[in-house]
Amino acid sequence: QVQLVESGGGLVQAGGSLRLSCAASGRTLSGYAVGWFRQAPGKEREFVATISYGGGKTLYADSVKGRFTISRDNAKNTVYLEMNSLKPEDTAVYSCAARILIPTIAPDRYDYWGQGTQVTVSS
């Protein structure tokens, strides 16, 4: 079993930056692909970014590509989401999730989920 805890969310003005962290316990994240998803009020959960177990492959939603960067440090058992040039439409609860080896944009393919961290972007 893998337990995931997100942190780093908060309130930021449009154009600002935040760095989210996804820390794992129970097992190391080595060998797991990790994805970030978000859910805004009144909306369905949507894919944000994912990274392969070795960090060599990343995928991004079109809405965040060029602004967000996903990275990982397996030695620290942590995955990060660097968010720059934030927009009000980025406001959501951000959750990380893990699955063995293969990254995917589909949330139903992930086995372990964190509780989420709130990101609010004001105008």
Tab-separated table of C-alpha atoms in Angstrom:
chain	number	residue	atom	x	y	z
A	1	GLN	CA	0.000	0.000	0.000
A	2	VAL	CA	1.145	3.530	-0.815
A	3	GLN	CA	0.009	6.550	1.163
A	4	LEU	CA	0.250	9.946	-0.529
A	5	VAL	CA	0.066	13.374	1.088
A	6	GLU	CA	-0.094	16.601	-0.900
A	7	SER	CA	1.116	19.929	0.395
A	8	GLY	CA	1.999	23.383	-0.872
A	9	GLY	CA	-1.396	24.702	-1.835
A	10	GLY	CA	-2.597	28.122	-0.883
A	11	LEU	CA	-3.891	31.458	-2.048
A	12	VAL	CA	-1.991	33.273	-4.766
A	13	GLN	CA	-2.733	36.160	-7.072
A	14	ALA	CA	-2.955	35.673	-10.815
A	15	GLY	CA	0.493	35.477	-12.340
A	16	GLY	CA	2.013	34.022	-9.203
A	17	SER	CA	3.582	30.639	-8.526
A	18	LEU	CA	3.160	27.679	-6.209
A	19	ARG	CA	5.078	24.443	-5.772
A	20	LEU	CA	3.024	21.430	-4.764
A	21	SER	CA	4.584	18.351	-3.201
A	22	CYS	CA	3.341	14.777	-3.119
A	23	ALA	CA	5.084	12.786	-0.410
A	24	ALA	CA	4.740	9.020	-0.229
A	25	SER	CA	4.937	6.595	2.651
A	26	GLY	CA	4.380	2.874	3.014
A	27	ARG	CA	6.489	2.187	-0.064
A	28	THR	CA	8.941	4.131	-2.145
A	29	LEU	CA	7.671	5.802	-5.302
A	30	SER	CA	10.444	4.200	-7.307
A	31	GLY	CA	8.679	2.016	-9.856
A	32	TYR	CA	5.471	4.083	-9.782
A	33	ALA	CA	4.197	6.597	-12.260
A	34	VAL	CA	2.647	9.596	-10.523
A	35	GLY	CA	-0.010	11.952	-11.816
A	36	TRP	CA	-1.524	15.227	-10.707
A	37	PHE	CA	-5.239	15.852	-11.109
A	38	ARG	CA	-7.479	18.722	-10.127
A	39	GLN	CA	-11.134	19.292	-9.467
A	40	ALA	CA	-12.696	22.730	-9.445
A	41	PRO	CA	-16.023	23.506	-7.771
A	42	GLY	CA	-18.871	22.212	-9.904
A	43	LYS	CA	-16.542	20.506	-12.374
A	44	GLU	CA	-15.308	16.997	-13.040
A	45	ARG	CA	-11.836	15.906	-12.046
A	46	GLU	CA	-9.343	16.603	-14.807
A	47	PHE	CA	-5.849	15.500	-15.668
A	48	VAL	CA	-3.021	17.965	-15.086
A	49	ALA	CA	0.316	16.173	-15.491
A	50	THR	CA	2.001	12.816	-15.059
A	51	ILE	CA	5.568	11.544	-14.835
A	52	SER	CA	7.085	8.130	-15.445
A	53	TYR	CA	8.695	6.126	-12.669
A	54	GLY	CA	12.166	7.162	-13.792
A	55	GLY	CA	11.222	10.758	-14.535
A	56	GLY	CA	12.133	10.527	-18.206
A	57	LYS	CA	8.637	10.906	-19.614
A	58	THR	CA	6.119	13.606	-18.784
A	59	LEU	CA	2.686	14.494	-20.107
A	60	TYR	CA	0.706	17.679	-19.560
A	61	ALA	CA	-2.800	18.869	-20.145
A	62	ASP	CA	-2.945	21.485	-22.882
A	63	SER	CA	-4.334	23.983	-20.399
A	64	VAL	CA	-1.166	23.912	-18.273
A	65	LYS	CA	1.582	23.036	-20.735
A	66	GLY	CA	4.321	25.636	-20.662
A	67	ARG	CA	3.241	26.896	-17.234
A	68	PHE	CA	3.426	23.802	-15.026
A	69	THR	CA	6.334	21.411	-14.553
A	70	ILE	CA	6.143	17.989	-12.951
A	71	SER	CA	9.289	16.460	-11.481
A	72	ARG	CA	10.295	13.806	-9.015
A	73	ASP	CA	13.006	12.957	-6.540
A	74	ASN	CA	12.810	9.253	-5.841
A	75	ALA	CA	15.484	9.509	-3.159
A	76	LYS	CA	13.154	11.841	-1.256
A	77	ASN	CA	10.098	9.792	-2.215
A	78	THR	CA	8.418	12.945	-3.466
A	79	VAL	CA	6.860	14.254	-6.674
A	80	TYR	CA	6.490	17.975	-7.329
A	81	LEU	CA	4.275	20.188	-9.419
A	82	GLU	CA	5.746	23.618	-10.085
A	83	MET	CA	2.971	25.969	-11.135
A	84	ASN	CA	3.861	29.299	-12.719
A	85	SER	CA	1.819	32.065	-14.314
A	86	LEU	CA	-1.227	30.927	-12.410
A	87	LYS	CA	-4.659	31.884	-13.666
A	88	PRO	CA	-7.990	32.052	-11.836
A	89	GLU	CA	-9.159	29.015	-13.821
A	90	ASP	CA	-6.390	26.999	-12.139
A	91	THR	CA	-8.320	27.220	-8.870
A	92	ALA	CA	-9.075	23.670	-7.725
A	93	VAL	CA	-8.247	20.929	-5.288
A	94	TYR	CA	-5.083	19.285	-6.571
A	95	SER	CA	-4.511	15.601	-5.878
A	96	CYS	CA	-1.645	13.285	-6.668
A	97	ALA	CA	-2.024	9.635	-7.553
A	98	ALA	CA	0.274	6.693	-8.204
A	99	ARG	CA	0.238	3.556	-10.320
A	100	ILE	CA	2.844	0.947	-11.175
A	101	LEU	CA	5.278	1.869	-13.949
A	102	ILE	CA	3.127	3.295	-16.729
A	103	PRO	CA	1.984	6.931	-16.768
A	104	THR	CA	-1.499	7.714	-18.034
A	105	ILE	CA	-3.917	10.618	-18.139
A	106	ALA	CA	-6.841	8.473	-16.996
A	107	PRO	CA	-7.626	8.858	-13.299
A	108	ASP	CA	-9.305	5.454	-13.128
A	109	ARG	CA	-5.983	3.792	-13.934
A	110	TYR	CA	-4.348	5.086	-10.747
A	111	ASP	CA	-4.381	2.928	-7.642
A	112	TYR	CA	-3.425	5.281	-4.810
A	113	TRP	CA	-4.605	8.814	-4.116
A	114	GLY	CA	-3.758	11.593	-1.738
A	115	GLN	CA	-6.329	13.751	-0.001
A	116	GLY	CA	-5.712	16.823	-2.133
A	117	THR	CA	-4.487	20.337	-1.491
A	118	GLN	CA	-6.446	23.484	-2.276
A	119	VAL	CA	-5.055	25.967	-4.772
A	120	THR	CA	-6.902	29.254	-5.096
A	121	VAL	CA	-5.894	31.869	-7.649
A	122	SER	CA	-7.396	35.321	-7.307
A	123	SER	CA	-7.585	38.040	-9.923
